[in-house]
Tab-separated table of N, CA and C in Angstrom:
chain	number	residue	atom	x	y	z
B	41	MET	N	8.112	18.928	-39.661
B	41	MET	CA	9.061	17.559	-37.985
B	41	MET	C	9.389	18.484	-37.782
B	42	ASN	N	10.051	18.520	-35.892
B	42	ASN	CA	11.224	18.742	-35.428
B	42	ASN	C	12.299	17.513	-35.850
B	43	SER	N	13.677	17.519	-36.068
B	43	SER	CA	14.560	16.862	-35.605
B	43	SER	C	14.539	16.160	-34.175
B	44	ARG	N	14.480	16.976	-32.616
B	44	ARG	CA	14.820	16.741	-31.175
B	44	ARG	C	14.109	17.301	-30.419
B	45	TRP	N	14.199	17.342	-30.032
B	45	TRP	CA	12.662	16.922	-28.703
B	45	TRP	C	13.557	18.179	-27.883
B	46	PRO	N	12.582	18.931	-27.348
B	46	PRO	CA	12.545	20.058	-25.978
B	46	PRO	C	13.674	18.861	-25.095
B	47	ILE	N	14.742	20.017	-24.435
B	47	ILE	CA	14.904	20.176	-23.871
B	47	ILE	C	14.416	19.565	-22.326
B	48	ALA	N	13.863	20.326	-21.941
B	48	ALA	CA	12.971	20.254	-21.015
B	48	ALA	C	11.839	18.780	-20.746
B	49	ILE	N	11.981	18.193	-22.091
B	49	ILE	CA	11.027	16.665	-21.958
B	49	ILE	C	12.994	16.139	-21.496
B	50	ILE	N	13.086	16.028	-22.497
B	50	ILE	CA	14.972	14.813	-22.201
B	50	ILE	C	15.710	14.655	-20.912
B	51	VAL	N	14.800	16.258	-19.852
B	51	VAL	CA	15.587	15.919	-18.925
B	51	VAL	C	14.357	15.545	-18.182
B	52	LEU	N	13.077	15.708	-18.256
B	52	LEU	CA	12.511	14.862	-17.455
B	52	LEU	C	12.421	13.574	-17.641
B	53	HIS	N	12.957	13.186	-19.065
B	53	HIS	CA	12.396	12.005	-19.601
B	53	HIS	C	13.673	10.988	-18.170
B	54	TRP	N	15.113	11.674	-18.928
B	54	TRP	CA	15.556	11.126	-17.699
B	54	TRP	C	15.575	10.934	-16.268
B	55	ILE	N	14.745	12.186	-16.105
B	55	ILE	CA	14.740	11.981	-14.378
B	55	ILE	C	13.797	11.304	-13.856
B	56	THR	N	12.554	10.953	-14.799
B	56	THR	CA	11.895	10.191	-14.493
B	56	THR	C	12.326	8.413	-14.613
B	57	ALA	N	12.536	8.375	-15.400
B	57	ALA	CA	13.434	6.620	-15.515
B	57	ALA	C	14.514	5.739	-14.321
B	58	LEU	N	15.381	7.752	-13.958
B	58	LEU	CA	16.281	7.274	-12.470
B	58	LEU	C	14.909	7.190	-11.325
B	59	VAL	N	14.178	7.764	-11.507
B	59	VAL	CA	12.941	7.703	-10.302
B	59	VAL	C	12.238	6.555	-9.769
B	60	VAL	N	12.141	6.536	-11.236
B	60	VAL	CA	11.142	5.025	-11.535
B	60	VAL	C	11.802	4.075	-10.721
B	61	ILE	N	13.620	3.654	-11.282
B	61	ILE	CA	14.107	2.661	-10.870
B	61	ILE	C	14.591	2.461	-9.119
B	62	GLY	N	14.476	3.897	-8.641
B	62	GLY	CA	15.027	3.502	-6.707
B	62	GLY	C	13.525	4.251	-6.551
B	63	MET	N	12.442	4.393	-7.211
B	63	MET	CA	10.831	4.107	-6.087
B	63	MET	C	10.833	2.427	-6.180
B	64	PHE	N	10.829	2.066	-7.846
B	64	PHE	CA	11.388	0.385	-7.315
B	64	PHE	C	11.593	-0.300	-6.401
B	65	ALA	N	12.686	-0.230	-6.886
B	65	ALA	CA	13.947	-0.694	-6.047
B	65	ALA	C	13.566	-0.171	-4.396
B	66	SER	N	13.075	0.867	-4.075
B	66	SER	CA	12.980	1.506	-2.565
B	66	SER	C	11.722	0.664	-1.806
B	67	GLY	N	10.485	0.445	-2.585
B	67	GLY	CA	9.894	-0.558	-2.640
B	67	GLY	C	9.390	-1.676	-2.517
B	68	LEU	N	10.488	-2.604	-3.358
B	68	LEU	CA	10.519	-3.362	-2.899
B	68	LEU	C	11.707	-3.872	-1.210
B	69	TRP	N	12.396	-3.016	-1.400
B	69	TRP	CA	13.071	-3.058	-0.007
B	69	TRP	C	12.020	-2.398	1.355
B	70	MET	N	11.028	-2.019	1.135
B	70	MET	CA	9.588	-1.788	2.427
B	70	MET	C	9.131	-2.618	2.355
B	71	VAL	N	8.925	-3.270	2.007
B	71	VAL	CA	7.888	-4.382	2.364
B	71	VAL	C	8.060	-5.468	3.495
B	72	ASP	N	9.973	-5.485	3.623
B	72	ASP	CA	10.095	-6.543	3.624
B	72	ASP	C	10.397	-5.538	5.327
B	73	LEU	N	10.457	-4.604	5.124
B	73	LEU	CA	10.800	-2.991	7.381
B	73	LEU	C	9.999	-3.861	7.738
B	74	THR	N	10.517	-4.118	8.794
B	74	THR	CA	9.802	-4.523	10.323
B	74	THR	C	9.066	-3.285	10.917
B	75	TYR	N	8.321	-3.721	12.094
B	75	TYR	CA	8.471	-2.225	13.159
B	75	TYR	C	9.008	-1.370	14.245
B	76	TYR	N	10.225	-2.433	13.985
B	76	TYR	CA	11.322	-2.143	15.033
B	76	TYR	C	12.857	-1.321	13.584
B	77	SER	N	11.664	-1.193	12.839
B	77	SER	CA	13.158	-0.350	12.067
B	77	SER	C	13.218	0.970	12.021
B	78	ASP	N	14.464	1.246	11.960
B	78	ASP	CA	14.807	3.166	11.866
B	78	ASP	C	14.262	3.647	10.651
B	79	TRP	N	14.226	2.636	9.852
B	79	TRP	CA	13.610	3.359	8.349
B	79	TRP	C	11.715	2.796	7.929
B	80	TYR	N	11.052	2.227	9.702
B	80	TYR	CA	10.309	2.139	8.607
B	80	TYR	C	8.703	3.039	8.675
B	81	LYS	N	8.883	3.899	9.137
B	81	LYS	CA	7.951	5.285	9.221
B	81	LYS	C	9.165	6.262	7.679
B	82	THR	N	10.098	6.512	8.135
B	82	THR	CA	10.732	7.277	6.981
B	82	THR	C	11.109	6.842	5.659
B	83	ALA	N	11.314	5.292	5.290
B	83	ALA	CA	11.009	5.171	3.904
B	83	ALA	C	9.840	5.683	3.578
B	84	PRO	N	8.304	5.215	4.050
B	84	PRO	CA	7.155	5.680	3.246
B	84	PRO	C	6.305	7.152	3.530
B	85	HIS	N	7.107	7.602	3.116
B	85	HIS	CA	6.994	8.980	4.744
B	85	HIS	C	7.841	9.536	2.948
B	86	TRP	N	9.365	9.260	2.535
B	86	TRP	CA	10.351	9.224	1.053
B	86	TRP	C	9.749	9.164	-0.298
B	87	HIS	N	8.992	7.973	0.074
B	87	HIS	CA	8.366	6.829	-1.379
B	87	HIS	C	6.786	7.385	-1.394
B	88	LYS	N	6.078	7.809	-0.325
B	88	LYS	CA	4.754	9.163	-0.898
B	88	LYS	C	5.736	10.223	-1.634
B	89	SER	N	6.248	11.063	-0.480
B	89	SER	CA	6.770	12.432	-1.437
B	89	SER	C	7.056	12.731	-2.729
B	90	VAL	N	8.377	11.333	-2.758
B	90	VAL	CA	9.111	10.876	-4.813
B	90	VAL	C	7.645	11.216	-5.042
B	91	GLY	N	6.800	10.043	-4.712
B	91	GLY	CA	5.836	10.190	-5.992
B	91	GLY	C	4.799	11.005	-6.584
B	92	LEU	N	4.516	11.583	-5.515
B	92	LEU	CA	3.999	12.910	-5.576
B	92	LEU	C	3.972	14.269	-6.563
B	93	ILE	N	5.776	14.419	-6.418
B	93	ILE	CA	6.668	14.889	-7.120
B	93	ILE	C	6.092	14.470	-8.284
B	94	LEU	N	7.007	13.351	-8.511
B	94	LEU	CA	7.618	12.711	-10.022
B	94	LEU	C	5.111	12.746	-10.430
B	95	LEU	N	4.541	12.971	-10.137
B	95	LEU	CA	3.330	12.540	-10.269
B	95	LEU	C	3.103	14.015	-11.132
B	96	ALA	N	3.906	15.143	-10.550
B	96	ALA	CA	3.442	16.365	-11.147
B	96	ALA	C	4.293	16.844	-11.757
B	97	ALA	N	5.031	16.011	-11.932
B	97	ALA	CA	6.498	16.286	-12.934
B	97	ALA	C	6.088	16.050	-14.220
B	98	THR	N	5.506	14.148	-13.795
B	98	THR	CA	4.954	13.591	-15.087
B	98	THR	C	3.356	14.371	-15.518
B	99	LEU	N	2.217	14.768	-15.212
B	99	LEU	CA	1.559	15.714	-15.410
B	99	LEU	C	1.774	16.633	-16.102
B	100	PHE	N	3.466	17.660	-15.657
B	100	PHE	CA	3.930	18.775	-16.398
B	100	PHE	C	4.831	17.843	-18.147
B	101	ARG	N	5.496	17.039	-17.452
B	101	ARG	CA	5.986	16.124	-18.888
B	101	ARG	C	4.686	16.523	-19.746
B	102	LEU	N	4.077	15.403	-19.614
B	102	LEU	CA	2.561	15.106	-20.761
B	102	LEU	C	1.900	16.964	-21.279
B	103	LEU	N	1.852	17.484	-20.399
B	103	LEU	CA	1.435	18.805	-20.712
B	103	LEU	C	2.588	19.210	-21.740
B	104	LEU	N	3.524	19.316	-21.537
B	104	LEU	CA	5.323	19.886	-23.154
B	104	LEU	C	4.976	18.846	-23.815
B	105	ARG	N	4.498	17.145	-23.616
B	105	ARG	CA	4.750	16.600	-24.507
B	105	ARG	C	3.448	16.734	-24.756
B	106	PHE	N	2.332	17.453	-25.297
B	106	PHE	CA	1.320	17.779	-26.283
B	106	PHE	C	1.355	18.785	-26.610
B	107	ARG	N	2.016	19.947	-26.292
B	107	ARG	CA	2.486	20.939	-26.820
B	107	ARG	C	3.641	21.312	-27.782
B	108	SER	N	4.491	20.109	-27.313
B	108	SER	CA	5.422	20.370	-28.832
B	108	SER	C	5.304	19.050	-30.059
B	109	LYS	N	5.670	19.156	-31.018
B	109	LYS	CA	5.950	18.888	-32.229
B	109	LYS	C	7.205	17.884	-31.785
B	110	ARG	N	6.662	16.366	-32.274
B	110	ARG	CA	7.547	15.517	-32.213
B	110	ARG	C	8.270	14.899	-33.173
B	111	PRO	N	9.736	15.336	-32.349
B	111	PRO	CA	10.774	14.414	-33.896
B	111	PRO	C	10.631	13.272	-34.700
B	112	ALA	N	10.608	13.404	-35.518
B	112	ALA	CA	10.793	12.021	-36.466
B	112	ALA	C	10.689	10.859	-36.619
B	113	THR	N	10.092	10.097	-36.795
B	113	THR	CA	9.952	8.599	-36.219
B	113	THR	C	10.517	8.108	-36.433
B	114	HIS	N	11.565	6.930	-36.552
B	114	HIS	CA	12.719	6.134	-37.475
B	114	HIS	C	11.688	4.518	-37.412
B	115	GLY	N	11.696	3.704	-37.845
B	115	GLY	CA	11.407	2.446	-37.821
B	115	GLY	C	10.509	1.793	-39.284
B	116	SER	N	10.508	0.720	-38.944
B	116	SER	CA	9.354	0.278	-39.880
B	116	SER	C	7.452	0.788	-39.135
B	117	ALA	N	6.626	1.168	-40.221
B	117	ALA	CA	5.454	0.809	-40.043
B	117	ALA	C	4.648	0.149	-38.220
B	118	VAL	N	5.161	-1.227	-38.641
B	118	VAL	CA	5.045	-1.738	-37.221
B	118	VAL	C	5.221	-0.849	-36.465
B	119	GLU	N	6.849	-1.330	-36.635
B	119	GLU	CA	7.589	-0.329	-35.161
B	119	GLU	C	7.238	0.909	-34.453
B	120	GLN	N	6.767	2.052	-35.183
B	120	GLN	CA	5.713	3.594	-35.083
B	120	GLN	C	4.524	3.361	-34.324
B	121	ARG	N	3.943	1.870	-35.048
B	121	ARG	CA	2.849	1.861	-34.315
B	121	ARG	C	2.932	1.172	-33.261
B	122	LEU	N	4.380	-0.090	-32.476
B	122	LEU	CA	4.428	-0.617	-31.455
B	122	LEU	C	5.036	0.757	-30.684
B	123	SER	N	5.685	1.848	-31.124
B	123	SER	CA	6.353	2.948	-30.568
B	123	SER	C	5.269	3.671	-29.732
B	124	LYS	N	3.755	4.158	-30.428
B	124	LYS	CA	3.004	4.903	-29.875
B	124	LYS	C	2.163	3.759	-28.757
B	125	VAL	N	2.266	2.533	-28.637
B	125	VAL	CA	1.598	1.858	-27.896
B	125	VAL	C	2.444	2.030	-27.010
B	126	GLY	N	3.750	1.509	-27.305
B	126	GLY	CA	4.412	1.658	-25.798
B	126	GLY	C	4.342	2.521	-24.661
B	127	HIS	N	5.114	3.715	-25.435
B	127	HIS	CA	5.332	4.885	-25.021
B	127	HIS	C	3.253	5.231	-23.567
B	128	THR	N	1.718	4.559	-24.710
B	128	THR	CA	0.612	5.234	-24.198
B	128	THR	C	0.902	4.225	-22.621
B	129	ALA	N	0.870	3.315	-23.124
B	129	ALA	CA	0.942	2.212	-21.973
B	129	ALA	C	1.361	2.852	-21.144
B	130	ILE	N	3.195	2.897	-21.096
B	130	ILE	CA	4.030	3.563	-19.770
B	130	ILE	C	3.340	4.413	-19.350
B	131	TYR	N	2.673	5.807	-20.191
B	131	TYR	CA	1.983	6.385	-19.438
B	131	TYR	C	0.448	5.775	-18.893
B	132	LEU	N	0.786	5.047	-19.698
B	132	LEU	CA	-0.810	4.737	-18.289
B	132	LEU	C	-1.049	4.117	-17.464
B	133	VAL	N	0.444	2.641	-17.088
B	133	VAL	CA	0.452	2.283	-16.288
B	133	VAL	C	1.693	3.831	-15.278
B	134	LEU	N	1.997	4.214	-15.173
B	134	LEU	CA	2.565	5.417	-14.378
B	134	LEU	C	1.387	6.172	-14.203
B	135	LEU	N	0.623	6.782	-14.645
B	135	LEU	CA	-0.757	6.495	-14.306
B	135	LEU	C	-1.630	6.444	-12.791
B	136	SER	N	-1.279	4.894	-13.367
B	136	SER	CA	-2.051	3.711	-12.302
B	136	SER	C	-0.777	3.440	-11.004
B	137	LEU	N	0.141	3.865	-11.336
B	137	LEU	CA	0.738	3.360	-9.641
B	137	LEU	C	0.451	4.729	-8.974
B	138	PHE	N	0.386	5.892	-10.092
B	138	PHE	CA	0.610	7.697	-8.540
B	138	PHE	C	-1.601	6.686	-8.016
B	139	ILE	N	-2.757	6.748	-8.877
B	139	ILE	CA	-3.853	6.693	-7.888
B	139	ILE	C	-3.771	5.438	-7.006
B	140	SER	N	-2.962	3.921	-7.318
B	140	SER	CA	-3.310	2.946	-6.563
B	140	SER	C	-2.277	3.589	-4.831
B	141	GLY	N	-0.977	4.132	-5.865
B	141	GLY	CA	-0.551	4.744	-4.077
B	141	GLY	C	-0.742	6.098	-3.721
B	142	TYR	N	-1.882	6.786	-3.688
B	142	TYR	CA	-2.734	6.951	-3.732
B	142	TYR	C	-3.924	6.613	-2.454
B	143	LEU	N	-4.585	5.377	-3.344
B	143	LEU	CA	-5.090	4.746	-2.561
B	143	LEU	C	-4.899	4.043	-1.368
B	144	ILE	N	-3.481	3.050	-1.288
B	144	ILE	CA	-2.798	2.910	-0.258
B	144	ILE	C	-2.423	3.131	0.710
B	145	SER	N	-2.019	4.871	0.712
B	145	SER	CA	-1.460	5.803	1.130
B	145	SER	C	-2.903	6.821	2.596
B	146	THR	N	-4.373	6.580	1.836
B	146	THR	CA	-5.163	7.316	2.448
B	146	THR	C	-6.185	6.738	3.140
B	147	ALA	N	-5.914	5.409	2.927
B	147	ALA	CA	-7.461	5.033	2.727
B	147	ALA	C	-7.456	4.801	4.405
B	148	ASP	N	-6.793	5.163	5.341
B	148	ASP	CA	-7.189	5.466	7.069
B	148	ASP	C	-8.259	6.815	7.129
B	149	GLY	N	-7.898	7.823	6.454
B	149	GLY	CA	-8.583	9.215	5.963
B	149	GLY	C	-7.429	10.366	6.454
B	150	ARG	N	-6.767	9.629	6.314
B	150	ARG	CA	-4.993	10.596	6.890
B	150	ARG	C	-4.598	11.329	4.695
B	151	ALA	N	-4.466	12.295	5.016
B	151	ALA	CA	-3.595	13.336	3.923
B	151	ALA	C	-2.470	12.310	3.973
B	152	ILE	N	-1.676	12.888	3.061
B	152	ILE	CA	-0.485	12.567	2.851
B	152	ILE	C	0.753	13.868	3.071
B	153	GLU	N	1.722	13.617	3.604
B	153	GLU	CA	2.882	15.257	3.801
B	153	GLU	C	3.561	15.024	3.081
B	154	VAL	N	3.760	15.523	1.681
B	154	VAL	CA	5.232	15.834	0.805
B	154	VAL	C	5.803	16.877	1.050
B	155	PHE	N	6.657	15.789	1.448
B	155	PHE	CA	8.020	16.407	2.803
B	155	PHE	C	7.681	17.452	3.570
B	156	ASN	N	6.555	17.319	3.880
B	156	ASN	CA	6.036	18.324	4.891
B	156	ASN	C	6.247	19.098	4.757
B	157	TRP	N	5.781	19.710	3.355
B	157	TRP	CA	5.913	20.890	2.493
B	157	TRP	C	3.804	20.991	2.264
B	158	VAL	N	3.714	20.193	2.040
B	158	VAL	CA	1.852	20.316	1.389
B	158	VAL	C	1.772	19.233	2.066
B	159	SER	N	0.084	19.060	2.526
B	159	SER	CA	-0.639	17.944	2.715
B	159	SER	C	-1.485	17.499	1.471
B	160	VAL	N	-1.143	17.004	1.069
B	160	VAL	CA	-2.873	16.025	0.007
B	160	VAL	C	-3.934	15.507	0.987
B	161	PRO	N	-4.710	16.251	0.547
B	161	PRO	CA	-5.888	15.481	1.222
B	161	PRO	C	-6.647	14.143	0.962
B	162	ALA	N	-6.368	13.480	1.778
B	162	ALA	CA	-7.072	11.889	1.662
B	162	ALA	C	-8.759	11.771	1.473
B	163	LEU	N	-9.207	10.597	-0.009
B	163	LEU	CA	-11.000	10.652	0.820
B	163	LEU	C	-11.107	9.352	1.274
B	164	GLY	N	-9.984	8.777	2.090
B	164	GLY	CA	-10.780	8.095	2.712
B	164	GLY	C	-10.528	6.282	1.654
B	165	GLU	N	-11.089	5.799	2.555
B	165	GLU	CA	-11.575	4.573	2.110
B	165	GLU	C	-12.660	4.415	1.385
B	166	LEU	N	-12.555	4.188	0.115
B	166	LEU	CA	-13.753	4.332	-0.775
B	166	LEU	C	-14.214	2.996	-0.738
B	167	VAL	N	-13.537	1.604	-1.123
B	167	VAL	CA	-13.739	0.177	-1.130
B	167	VAL	C	-13.088	-0.287	0.242
B	168	GLU	N	-13.613	-1.315	-0.008
B	168	GLU	CA	-13.501	-2.342	1.035
B	168	GLU	C	-11.913	-2.816	0.609
B	169	ASN	N	-11.563	-2.832	2.211
B	169	ASN	CA	-10.502	-3.412	2.118
B	169	ASN	C	-9.003	-2.499	1.091
B	170	GLN	N	-9.359	-1.534	0.727
B	170	GLN	CA	-8.472	-0.476	-0.364
B	170	GLN	C	-7.461	-1.082	0.030
B	171	GLU	N	-6.489	-0.701	1.711
B	171	GLU	CA	-5.602	-0.657	1.423
B	171	GLU	C	-5.034	-1.599	0.559
B	172	ASP	N	-4.955	-3.007	1.105
B	172	ASP	CA	-4.630	-4.074	0.648
B	172	ASP	C	-4.750	-4.288	-1.282
B	173	VAL	N	-6.712	-4.025	-1.604
B	173	VAL	CA	-6.262	-4.366	-3.170
B	173	VAL	C	-5.791	-3.254	-3.723
B	174	ALA	N	-5.453	-1.645	-3.090
B	174	ALA	CA	-4.659	-1.354	-4.009
B	174	ALA	C	-3.242	-0.673	-3.525
B	175	GLY	N	-2.897	-2.255	-2.951
B	175	GLY	CA	-1.230	-2.693	-2.777
B	175	GLY	C	-1.118	-3.711	-3.609
B	176	ASP	N	-1.601	-4.688	-3.594
B	176	ASP	CA	-1.596	-5.197	-4.408
B	176	ASP	C	-1.706	-5.042	-5.668
B	177	ILE	N	-2.975	-4.243	-6.772
B	177	ILE	CA	-2.327	-2.958	-7.857
B	177	ILE	C	-1.396	-2.623	-7.950
B	178	HIS	N	-0.462	-2.203	-7.235
B	178	HIS	CA	0.309	-1.167	-7.377
B	178	HIS	C	1.920	-2.037	-7.491
B	179	PHE	N	1.447	-2.672	-6.759
B	179	PHE	CA	2.808	-3.751	-6.632
B	179	PHE	C	2.581	-4.710	-8.343
B	180	TYR	N	2.047	-5.150	-9.035
B	180	TYR	CA	2.166	-5.579	-9.825
B	180	TYR	C	2.117	-4.903	-11.275
B	181	LEU	N	1.308	-2.870	-10.726
B	181	LEU	CA	1.731	-1.752	-11.926
B	181	LEU	C	2.603	-1.934	-11.574
B	182	ALA	N	4.015	-1.980	-11.025
B	182	ALA	CA	5.139	-1.633	-10.203
B	182	ALA	C	5.928	-2.905	-11.227
B	183	TRP	N	5.733	-3.573	-10.886
B	183	TRP	CA	6.947	-4.665	-12.418
B	183	TRP	C	6.581	-4.638	-13.526
B	184	THR	N	5.172	-4.094	-14.191
B	184	THR	CA	4.990	-4.067	-14.585
B	184	THR	C	5.328	-3.036	-15.832
B	185	LEU	N	5.444	-2.095	-14.925
B	185	LEU	CA	6.408	-0.714	-15.263
B	185	LEU	C	7.468	-1.065	-15.777
B	186	ILE	N	8.407	-1.724	-15.023
B	186	ILE	CA	9.360	-2.201	-15.236
B	186	ILE	C	9.827	-2.915	-16.413
B	187	GLY	N	9.102	-4.057	-16.534
B	187	GLY	CA	8.999	-4.187	-18.323
B	187	GLY	C	8.542	-3.973	-18.896
B	188	LEU	N	7.645	-2.692	-19.023
B	188	LEU	CA	7.867	-1.300	-20.277
B	188	LEU	C	9.439	-0.602	-20.198
B	189	ALA	N	9.216	-0.554	-19.408
B	189	ALA	CA	10.917	0.200	-19.827
B	189	ALA	C	12.021	-0.739	-20.071
B	190	VAL	N	11.965	-2.248	-19.429
B	190	VAL	CA	13.359	-2.990	-20.372
B	190	VAL	C	13.093	-2.743	-21.700
B	191	MET	N	11.426	-3.010	-22.248
B	191	MET	CA	11.399	-2.939	-23.592
B	191	MET	C	11.449	-2.214	-24.386
B	192	HIS	N	11.274	-1.038	-23.949
B	192	HIS	CA	11.544	0.470	-24.303
B	192	HIS	C	12.890	1.177	-24.359
B	193	ALA	N	14.177	0.923	-23.027
B	193	ALA	CA	15.198	0.585	-23.410
B	193	ALA	C	15.951	-0.092	-24.323
B	194	LEU	N	15.859	-1.996	-24.368
B	194	LEU	CA	16.051	-2.132	-25.816
B	194	LEU	C	16.031	-1.559	-26.983
B	195	ALA	N	13.996	-1.592	-27.442
B	195	ALA	CA	14.141	-0.995	-28.826
B	195	ALA	C	14.534	0.172	-28.813
B	196	ALA	N	15.113	1.023	-28.047
B	196	ALA	CA	16.161	1.930	-28.319
B	196	ALA	C	17.223	1.689	-28.196
B	197	LEU	N	18.141	1.253	-27.495
B	197	LEU	CA	19.285	-0.037	-28.107
B	197	LEU	C	19.411	-0.481	-29.622
B	198	LYS	N	17.787	-1.191	-29.741
B	198	LYS	CA	18.223	-1.801	-31.163
B	198	LYS	C	18.012	-0.524	-31.995
B	199	HIS	N	17.270	0.328	-31.853
B	199	HIS	CA	17.444	1.178	-32.672
B	199	HIS	C	18.593	1.724	-33.098
B	200	HIS	N	19.499	1.721	-32.580
B	200	HIS	CA	21.107	2.704	-32.612
B	200	HIS	C	22.283	2.186	-32.705
B	201	PHE	N	22.160	-0.067	-32.496
B	201	PHE	CA	22.481	-0.231	-33.143
B	201	PHE	C	22.300	-1.480	-34.064
B	202	ILE	N	21.525	-1.454	-34.560
B	202	ILE	CA	21.524	-2.739	-35.677
B	202	ILE	C	20.757	-1.939	-36.441
B	203	ASN	N	19.681	-0.709	-36.455
B	203	ASN	CA	19.271	0.356	-37.729
B	203	ASN	C	19.927	1.393	-37.769
B	204	LYS	N	20.447	1.811	-36.377
B	204	LYS	CA	21.404	2.778	-36.198
B	204	LYS	C	21.038	3.748	-37.190
B	205	ASP	N	19.514	4.005	-36.479
B	205	ASP	CA	19.460	5.729	-36.752
B	205	ASP	C	19.272	6.775	-35.906
B	206	ASP	N	18.263	7.929	-35.927
B	206	ASP	CA	18.190	8.360	-34.694
B	206	ASP	C	17.325	8.479	-33.223
B	207	THR	N	17.066	7.484	-33.179
B	207	THR	CA	16.074	7.381	-32.360
B	207	THR	C	16.632	7.320	-30.861
B	208	MET	N	17.552	7.145	-30.318
B	208	MET	CA	18.031	7.093	-29.679
B	208	MET	C	18.914	9.256	-29.107
B	209	LYS	N	19.701	9.143	-30.173
B	209	LYS	CA	20.580	10.017	-30.207
B	209	LYS	C	19.504	12.027	-30.055
B	210	GLN	N	18.200	11.463	-30.287
B	210	GLN	CA	16.597	12.455	-29.908
B	210	GLN	C	16.907	12.885	-29.188
B	211	MET	N	16.911	10.863	-27.645
B	211	MET	CA	17.058	11.481	-26.369
B	211	MET	C	17.330	11.857	-25.430
B	212	LEU	N	19.225	11.299	-26.436
B	212	LEU	CA	20.094	11.854	-25.641
B	212	LEU	C	20.537	13.596	-26.352
B	213	ARG	N	19.669	13.836	-26.864
B	213	ARG	CA	20.213	15.311	-27.613
B	213	ARG	C	22.112	15.425	-28.247
B	214	LEU	N	22.244	14.380	-28.844
B	214	LEU	CA	23.130	14.654	-29.528
B	214	LEU	C	22.995	13.851	-31.193
B	215	ARG	N	23.806	14.996	-32.463
B	215	ARG	CA	23.921	15.164	-33.513
B	215	ARG	C	24.419	14.376	-34.156
């Protein structure tokens, strides 16, 4: 059993945390933009582009995660089980967010331009009213992910300040 996570996983963890917070904030801000706003087309373009780059980073992170040995897990058996359930839920919600965002963006049959570097092809409308249905799902998944992230952070702080174990130090690369 390893005592620390590989540096690539740690870097991707913290980048993901910052990007998720930024995407959540920008998503809340974007829904109130009017057609006459200078950001009406720019903000969604950036949101989609960053989201697809985060998808690639998340898939890479999962690949690294499955190929790496996990550091020692601390806490009671219940806490260790909750940790596995929580991490799995975070990944599933994150992947579901990517899918729902894709379904919103491609319902009209247009590809997604990732910073005008590459086009991600559209599947078009697969279900009636897809953009609205996927939009509602995306909204609730985003709030769910933020809730899970808050619980994740609180659990890390609990391990650090109450249990005084190495859980948080492993992800900060401290010894």
